[in-house]
Short mmCIF file of C-alpha atoms in Angstrom, two decimals:
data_model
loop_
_atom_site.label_atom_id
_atom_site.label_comp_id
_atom_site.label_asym_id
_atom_site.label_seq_id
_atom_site.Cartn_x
_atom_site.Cartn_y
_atom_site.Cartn_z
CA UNK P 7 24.30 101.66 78.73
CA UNK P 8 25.58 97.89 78.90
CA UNK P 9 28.13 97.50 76.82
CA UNK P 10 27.04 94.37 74.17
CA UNK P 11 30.11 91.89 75.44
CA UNK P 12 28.73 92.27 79.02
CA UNK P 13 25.47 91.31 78.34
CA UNK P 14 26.43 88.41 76.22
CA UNK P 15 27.84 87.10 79.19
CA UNK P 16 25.32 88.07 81.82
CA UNK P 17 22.70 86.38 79.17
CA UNK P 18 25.40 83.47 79.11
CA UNK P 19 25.32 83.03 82.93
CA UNK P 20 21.38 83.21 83.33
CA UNK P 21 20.98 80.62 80.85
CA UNK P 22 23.22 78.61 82.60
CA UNK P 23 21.54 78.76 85.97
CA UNK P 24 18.58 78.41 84.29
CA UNK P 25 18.87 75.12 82.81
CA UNK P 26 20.67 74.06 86.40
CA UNK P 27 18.84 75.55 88.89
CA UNK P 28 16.65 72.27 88.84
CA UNK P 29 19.75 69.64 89.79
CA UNK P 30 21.41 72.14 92.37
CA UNK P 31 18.31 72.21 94.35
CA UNK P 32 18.12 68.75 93.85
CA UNK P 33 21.88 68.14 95.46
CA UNK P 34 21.32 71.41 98.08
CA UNK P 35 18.20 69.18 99.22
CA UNK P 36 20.40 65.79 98.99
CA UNK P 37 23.41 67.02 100.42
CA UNK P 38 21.28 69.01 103.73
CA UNK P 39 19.46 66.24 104.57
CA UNK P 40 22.87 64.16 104.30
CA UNK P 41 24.16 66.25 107.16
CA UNK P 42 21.05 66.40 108.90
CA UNK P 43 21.79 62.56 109.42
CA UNK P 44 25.08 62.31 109.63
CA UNK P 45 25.45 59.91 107.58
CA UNK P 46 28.19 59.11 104.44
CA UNK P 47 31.23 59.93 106.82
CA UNK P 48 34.72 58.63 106.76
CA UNK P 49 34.51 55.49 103.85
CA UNK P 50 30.99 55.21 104.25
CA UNK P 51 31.17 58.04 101.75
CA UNK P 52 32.24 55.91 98.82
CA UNK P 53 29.07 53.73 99.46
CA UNK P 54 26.71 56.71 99.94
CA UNK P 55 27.98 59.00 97.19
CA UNK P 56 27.28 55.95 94.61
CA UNK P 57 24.03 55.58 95.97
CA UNK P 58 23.05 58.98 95.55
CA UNK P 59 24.65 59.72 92.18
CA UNK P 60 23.62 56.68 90.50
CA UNK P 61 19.88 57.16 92.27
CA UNK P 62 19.91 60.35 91.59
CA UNK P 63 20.81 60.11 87.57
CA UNK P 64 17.65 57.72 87.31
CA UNK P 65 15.39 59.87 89.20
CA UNK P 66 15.93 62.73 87.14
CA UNK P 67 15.47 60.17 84.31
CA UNK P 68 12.18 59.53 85.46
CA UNK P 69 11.55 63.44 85.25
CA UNK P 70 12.67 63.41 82.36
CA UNK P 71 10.08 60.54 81.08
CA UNK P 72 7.40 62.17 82.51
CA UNK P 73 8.68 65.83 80.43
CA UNK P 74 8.75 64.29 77.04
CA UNK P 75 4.79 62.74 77.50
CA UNK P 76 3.68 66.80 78.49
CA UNK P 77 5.43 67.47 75.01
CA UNK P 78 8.96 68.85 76.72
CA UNK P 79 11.26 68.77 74.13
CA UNK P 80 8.58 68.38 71.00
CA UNK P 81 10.82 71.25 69.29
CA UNK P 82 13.67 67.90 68.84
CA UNK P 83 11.05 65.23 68.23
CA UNK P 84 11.98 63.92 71.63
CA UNK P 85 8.46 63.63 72.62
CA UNK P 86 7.19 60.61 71.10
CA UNK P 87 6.20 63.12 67.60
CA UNK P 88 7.50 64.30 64.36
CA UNK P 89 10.42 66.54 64.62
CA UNK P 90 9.08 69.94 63.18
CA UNK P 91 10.54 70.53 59.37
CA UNK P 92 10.81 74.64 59.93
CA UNK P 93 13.11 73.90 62.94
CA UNK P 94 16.21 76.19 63.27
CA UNK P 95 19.68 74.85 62.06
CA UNK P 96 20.94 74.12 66.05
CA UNK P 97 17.89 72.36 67.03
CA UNK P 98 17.66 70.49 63.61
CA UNK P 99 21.06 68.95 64.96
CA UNK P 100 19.94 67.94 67.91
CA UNK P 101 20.52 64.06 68.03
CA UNK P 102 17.25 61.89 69.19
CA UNK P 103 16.25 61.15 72.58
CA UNK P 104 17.28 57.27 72.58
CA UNK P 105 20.75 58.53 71.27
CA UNK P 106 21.46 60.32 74.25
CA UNK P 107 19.88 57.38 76.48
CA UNK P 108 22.55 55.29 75.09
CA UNK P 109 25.25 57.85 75.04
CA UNK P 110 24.89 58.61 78.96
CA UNK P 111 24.75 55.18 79.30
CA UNK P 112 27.81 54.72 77.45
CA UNK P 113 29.62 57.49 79.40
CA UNK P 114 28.82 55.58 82.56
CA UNK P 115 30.39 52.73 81.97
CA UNK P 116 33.16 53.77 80.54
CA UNK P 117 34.35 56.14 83.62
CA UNK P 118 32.61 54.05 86.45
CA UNK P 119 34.66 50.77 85.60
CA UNK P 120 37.48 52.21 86.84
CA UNK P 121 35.72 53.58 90.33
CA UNK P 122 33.71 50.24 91.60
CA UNK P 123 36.75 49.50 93.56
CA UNK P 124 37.16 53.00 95.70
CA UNK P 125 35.63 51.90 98.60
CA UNK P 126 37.75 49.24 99.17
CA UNK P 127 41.15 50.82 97.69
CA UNK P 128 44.23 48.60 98.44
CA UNK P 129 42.00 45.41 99.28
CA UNK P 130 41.60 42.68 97.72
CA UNK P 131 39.14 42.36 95.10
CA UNK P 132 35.56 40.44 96.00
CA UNK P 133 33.02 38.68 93.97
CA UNK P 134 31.32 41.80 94.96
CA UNK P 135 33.27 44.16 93.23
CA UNK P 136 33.84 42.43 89.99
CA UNK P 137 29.99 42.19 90.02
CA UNK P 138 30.05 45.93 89.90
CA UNK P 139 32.62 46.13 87.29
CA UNK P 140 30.72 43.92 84.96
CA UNK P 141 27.43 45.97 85.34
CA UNK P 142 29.71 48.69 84.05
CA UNK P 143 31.05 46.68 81.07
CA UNK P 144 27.50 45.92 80.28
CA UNK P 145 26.49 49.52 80.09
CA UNK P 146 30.05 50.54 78.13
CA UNK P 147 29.10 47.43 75.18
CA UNK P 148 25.03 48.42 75.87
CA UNK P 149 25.58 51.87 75.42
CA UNK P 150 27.88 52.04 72.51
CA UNK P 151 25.50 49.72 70.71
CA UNK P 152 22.70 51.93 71.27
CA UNK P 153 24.38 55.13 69.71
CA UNK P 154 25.58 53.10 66.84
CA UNK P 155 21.94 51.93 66.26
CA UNK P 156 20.64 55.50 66.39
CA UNK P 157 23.48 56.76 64.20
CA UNK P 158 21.61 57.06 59.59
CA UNK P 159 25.39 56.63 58.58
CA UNK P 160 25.29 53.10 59.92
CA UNK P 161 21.55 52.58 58.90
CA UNK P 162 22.76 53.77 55.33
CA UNK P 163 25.95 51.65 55.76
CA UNK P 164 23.46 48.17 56.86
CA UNK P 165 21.26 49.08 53.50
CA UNK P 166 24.31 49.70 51.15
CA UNK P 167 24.00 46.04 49.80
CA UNK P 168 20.49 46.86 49.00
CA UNK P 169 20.53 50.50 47.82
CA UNK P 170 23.20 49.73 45.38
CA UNK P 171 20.24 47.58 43.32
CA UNK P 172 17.63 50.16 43.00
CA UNK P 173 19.20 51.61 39.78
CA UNK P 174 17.79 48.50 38.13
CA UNK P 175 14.81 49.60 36.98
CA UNK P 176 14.64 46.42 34.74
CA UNK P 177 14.17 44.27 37.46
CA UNK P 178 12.29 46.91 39.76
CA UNK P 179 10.65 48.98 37.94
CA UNK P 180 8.38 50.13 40.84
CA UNK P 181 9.47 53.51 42.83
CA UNK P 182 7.71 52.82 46.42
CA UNK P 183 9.08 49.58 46.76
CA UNK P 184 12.37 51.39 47.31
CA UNK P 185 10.34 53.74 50.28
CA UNK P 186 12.07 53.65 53.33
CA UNK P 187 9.79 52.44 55.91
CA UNK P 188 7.53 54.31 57.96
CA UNK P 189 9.29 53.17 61.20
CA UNK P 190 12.56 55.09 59.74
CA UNK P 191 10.70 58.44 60.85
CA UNK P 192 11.19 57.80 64.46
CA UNK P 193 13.76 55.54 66.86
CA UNK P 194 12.78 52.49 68.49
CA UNK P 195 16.04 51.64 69.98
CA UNK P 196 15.94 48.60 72.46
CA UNK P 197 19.31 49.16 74.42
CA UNK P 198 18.38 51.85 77.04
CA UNK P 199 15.85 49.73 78.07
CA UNK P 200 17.22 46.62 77.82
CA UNK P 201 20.41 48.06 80.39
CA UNK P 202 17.79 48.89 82.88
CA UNK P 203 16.02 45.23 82.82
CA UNK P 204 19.13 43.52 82.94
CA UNK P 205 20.30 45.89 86.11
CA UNK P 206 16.58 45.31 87.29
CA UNK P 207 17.04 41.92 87.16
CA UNK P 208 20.80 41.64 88.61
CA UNK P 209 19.83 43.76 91.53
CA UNK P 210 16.49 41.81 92.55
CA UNK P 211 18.92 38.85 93.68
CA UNK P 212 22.15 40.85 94.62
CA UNK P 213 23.46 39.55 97.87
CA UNK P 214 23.64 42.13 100.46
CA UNK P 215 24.71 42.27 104.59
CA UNK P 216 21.23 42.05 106.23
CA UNK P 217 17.81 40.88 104.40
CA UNK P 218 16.38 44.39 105.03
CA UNK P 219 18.95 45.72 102.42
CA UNK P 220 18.68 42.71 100.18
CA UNK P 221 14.71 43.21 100.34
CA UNK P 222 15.36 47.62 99.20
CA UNK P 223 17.14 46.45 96.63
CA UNK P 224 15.19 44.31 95.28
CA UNK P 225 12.19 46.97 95.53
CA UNK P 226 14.33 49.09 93.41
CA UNK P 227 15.70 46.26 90.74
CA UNK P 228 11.54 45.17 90.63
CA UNK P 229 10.34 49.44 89.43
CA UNK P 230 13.38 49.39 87.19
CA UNK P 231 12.10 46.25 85.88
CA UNK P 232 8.62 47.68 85.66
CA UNK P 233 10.06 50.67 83.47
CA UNK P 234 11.48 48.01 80.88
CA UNK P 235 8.45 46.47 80.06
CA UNK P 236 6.50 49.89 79.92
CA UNK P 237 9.27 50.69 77.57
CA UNK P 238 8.84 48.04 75.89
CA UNK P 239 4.69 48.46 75.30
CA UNK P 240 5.60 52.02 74.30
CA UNK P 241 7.55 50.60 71.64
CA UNK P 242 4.95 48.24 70.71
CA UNK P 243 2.36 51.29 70.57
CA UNK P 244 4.41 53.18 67.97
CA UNK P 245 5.39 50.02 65.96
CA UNK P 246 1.88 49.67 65.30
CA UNK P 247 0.55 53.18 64.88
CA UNK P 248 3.81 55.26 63.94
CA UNK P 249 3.23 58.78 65.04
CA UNK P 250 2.55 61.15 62.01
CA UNK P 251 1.84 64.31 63.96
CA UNK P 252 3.93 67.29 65.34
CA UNK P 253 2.10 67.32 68.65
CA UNK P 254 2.79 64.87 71.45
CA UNK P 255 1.75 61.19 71.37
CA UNK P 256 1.39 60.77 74.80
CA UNK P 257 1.78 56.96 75.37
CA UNK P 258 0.07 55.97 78.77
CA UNK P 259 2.64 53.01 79.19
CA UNK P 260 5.24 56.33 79.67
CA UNK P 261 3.23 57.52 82.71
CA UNK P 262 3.81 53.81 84.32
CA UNK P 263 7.93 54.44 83.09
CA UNK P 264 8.16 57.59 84.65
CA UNK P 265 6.66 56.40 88.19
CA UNK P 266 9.03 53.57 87.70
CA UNK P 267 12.42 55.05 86.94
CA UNK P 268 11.38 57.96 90.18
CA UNK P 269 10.44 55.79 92.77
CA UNK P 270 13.04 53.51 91.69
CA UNK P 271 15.29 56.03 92.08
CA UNK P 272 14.31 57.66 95.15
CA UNK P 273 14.67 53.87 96.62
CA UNK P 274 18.01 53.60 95.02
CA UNK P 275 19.43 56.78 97.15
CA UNK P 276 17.97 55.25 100.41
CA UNK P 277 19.71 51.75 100.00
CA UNK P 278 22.88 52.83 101.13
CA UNK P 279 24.49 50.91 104.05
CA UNK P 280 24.27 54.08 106.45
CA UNK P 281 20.18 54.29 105.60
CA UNK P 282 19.54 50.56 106.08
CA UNK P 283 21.78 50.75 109.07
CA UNK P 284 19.73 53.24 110.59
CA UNK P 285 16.60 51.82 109.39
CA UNK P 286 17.49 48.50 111.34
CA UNK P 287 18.77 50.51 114.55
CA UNK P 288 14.86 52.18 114.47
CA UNK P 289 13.62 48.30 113.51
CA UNK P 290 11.78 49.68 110.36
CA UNK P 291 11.48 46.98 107.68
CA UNK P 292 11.69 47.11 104.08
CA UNK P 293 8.02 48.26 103.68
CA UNK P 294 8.50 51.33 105.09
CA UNK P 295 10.96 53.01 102.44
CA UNK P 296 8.50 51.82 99.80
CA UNK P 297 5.33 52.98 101.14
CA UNK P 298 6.59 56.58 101.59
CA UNK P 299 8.24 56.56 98.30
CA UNK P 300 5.12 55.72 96.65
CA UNK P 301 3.69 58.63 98.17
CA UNK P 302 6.22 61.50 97.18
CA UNK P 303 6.67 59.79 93.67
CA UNK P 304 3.07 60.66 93.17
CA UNK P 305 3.05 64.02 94.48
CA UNK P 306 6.32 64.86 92.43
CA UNK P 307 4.70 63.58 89.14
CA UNK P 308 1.01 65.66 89.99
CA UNK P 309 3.32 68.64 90.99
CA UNK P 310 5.34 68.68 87.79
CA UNK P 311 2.00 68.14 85.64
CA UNK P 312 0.89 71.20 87.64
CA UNK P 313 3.90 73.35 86.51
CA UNK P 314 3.81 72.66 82.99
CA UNK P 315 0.56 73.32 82.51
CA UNK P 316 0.36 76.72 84.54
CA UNK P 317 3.54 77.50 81.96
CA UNK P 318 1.35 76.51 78.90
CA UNK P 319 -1.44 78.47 80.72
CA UNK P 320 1.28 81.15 81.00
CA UNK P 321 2.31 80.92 76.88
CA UNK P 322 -1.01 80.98 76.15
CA UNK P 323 -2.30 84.26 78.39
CA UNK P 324 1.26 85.87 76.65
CA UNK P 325 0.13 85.29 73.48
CA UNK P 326 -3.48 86.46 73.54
CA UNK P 327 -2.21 89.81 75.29
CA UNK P 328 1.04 90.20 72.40
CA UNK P 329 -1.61 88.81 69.31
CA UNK P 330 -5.57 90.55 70.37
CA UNK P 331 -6.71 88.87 67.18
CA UNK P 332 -4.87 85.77 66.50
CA UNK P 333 -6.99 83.50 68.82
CA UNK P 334 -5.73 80.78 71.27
CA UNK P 335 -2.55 78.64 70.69
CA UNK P 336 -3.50 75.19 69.63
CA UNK P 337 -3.17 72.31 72.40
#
């Protein structure tokens, strides 16, 4: 027999591989094909590991998207829906979706201000690199705005002025009027995607060695752009029609967001100065990292469509065989 401490941790350890297994392929993939090219070596590596951690972060992002429209993450209310009431203590804790947008955002900026400068330690500072640092201050300020927006103590805080009135039942003698609003049941906080336009925008015009890495970054500013503004219609969607259900909402402007933020980020890897370097040694323009980007962004999105569902197909199949005459698990 095993004792019970063992297999606390053995249960420990698979659930952390688990949850990980995902991102290390991800950087096994990333870091094989780095070596493949030989590329990122000596202080090229500065360049090329921001390229690939920052690309990387809103690639998984885009995954990410595209798992809270399946319904990923429903359990938390992270999937455009009403958080379940009969939700267990831990998950009922769980902070909302935009909150930890904002807070990763936060955490970015507040470590990365002090790195923009590690490629060129002991020279002199450049236009360049105080560009960089103030893209970080924006998502430090950006991001600590955001969490502060998502947090009911400050909402509560915001309304104290007002709440402290609605013992007066001389002069408001009707209950609803003191309702809280139906957009209270779910976040619509601007800031995550307001970062992303504003680094969408900077990056479209930010100055780079040869005009086939100004034109990849641009390519990548325009899709972060694009996610922004389907951001933004998702926002309008659920302003207008708040969702009152437990099951997913499934905005389509999400679909468009996820296909930005992955391709985006996919381009984002590729526009380091070794890639666009090579690139212009094999004369291949601009064009060429977009086109096949396109392609694997779609493939990646139909392929992780295809895995959820054979998982619900999966749930489903378990349940029938556990529960003979319980009937089918509702969509």
């Amino acid at each position: 027999m095993v004792p019970d401490q063992l297999m606390k941790i053995m249960k420990c350890f698979y659930d952390l591989v688990d949850v990980s297994i995902l991102v290390i392929g991800f950087v096994l993939i990333l870091t094989g094909f780095i070596t493949y090219a030989g590329i990122f070596q000596g202080m090229s590596i500065f360049n090329g590991l921001a390229h690939a951690v920052k690309g990387g972060i809103f690639f998984w992002y885009g995954l990410l998207t595209l798992g809270r429209w399946m319904g990923c993450f429903a359990e938390y209310g992270w999937a455009w829906n009403i958080r379940p009431a009969n939700t267990s203590a831990r998950k009922a804790k769980v902070p909302s979706a935009e909150f930890v947008e904002s807070f990763v955002i936060f955490l970015y900026g507040s470590t990365n201000v002090f790195l923009e400068h590690l490629a060129a330690w002991g020279d002199a500072w450049t236009a360049q690199d105080l560009e960089h640092v103030s893209i970080t201050i924006m998502f430090f300020g950006a991001g600590l705005c955001g969490m502060l927006v998502e947090s009911k103590k400050i909402r509560d805080l915001l309304n104290a002025s007002l709440t402290r009135m609605e013992s007066r039942h001389d002069l408001y003698p009707f209950k609803e009027q003191w309702t809280p609003p139906r957009t209270y049941s779910f976040s619509m906080n601007p800031f995550p995607g307001l970062v992303i336009l504003l680094l969408g925008l900077m990056m479209s015009s930010h100055h780079q060695h040869s005009m086939v890495s100004t034109m990849v970054h641009k390519q990548w500013g325009t899709l972060f752009i694009g996610f922004a503004l389907a951001r933004a219609v998702t926002y309008i969607l659920m302003y207008l029609s708040p969702p009152l259900s437990h099951l997913p909402s499934r905005p389509p402007s999400e679909l468009v967001a996820a296909f930005c933020l992955i391709s985006g980020g996919l381009i984002f890897i590729a526009s380091n100065k070794d890639t666009v370097a090579a690139m212009e040694r094999h004369d291949l323009n601009a064009m060429f990292i977009f086109t096949v980007t396109m392609g694997w962004t779609a493939f990646i999105m139909a392929w992780q469509i295809i895995v959820l569902a054979t998982k619900g197909w999966a749930v489903r199949r378990r349940h029938l065989a556990t529960h003979p005459g319980s009937g089918p698990l509702v969509a």
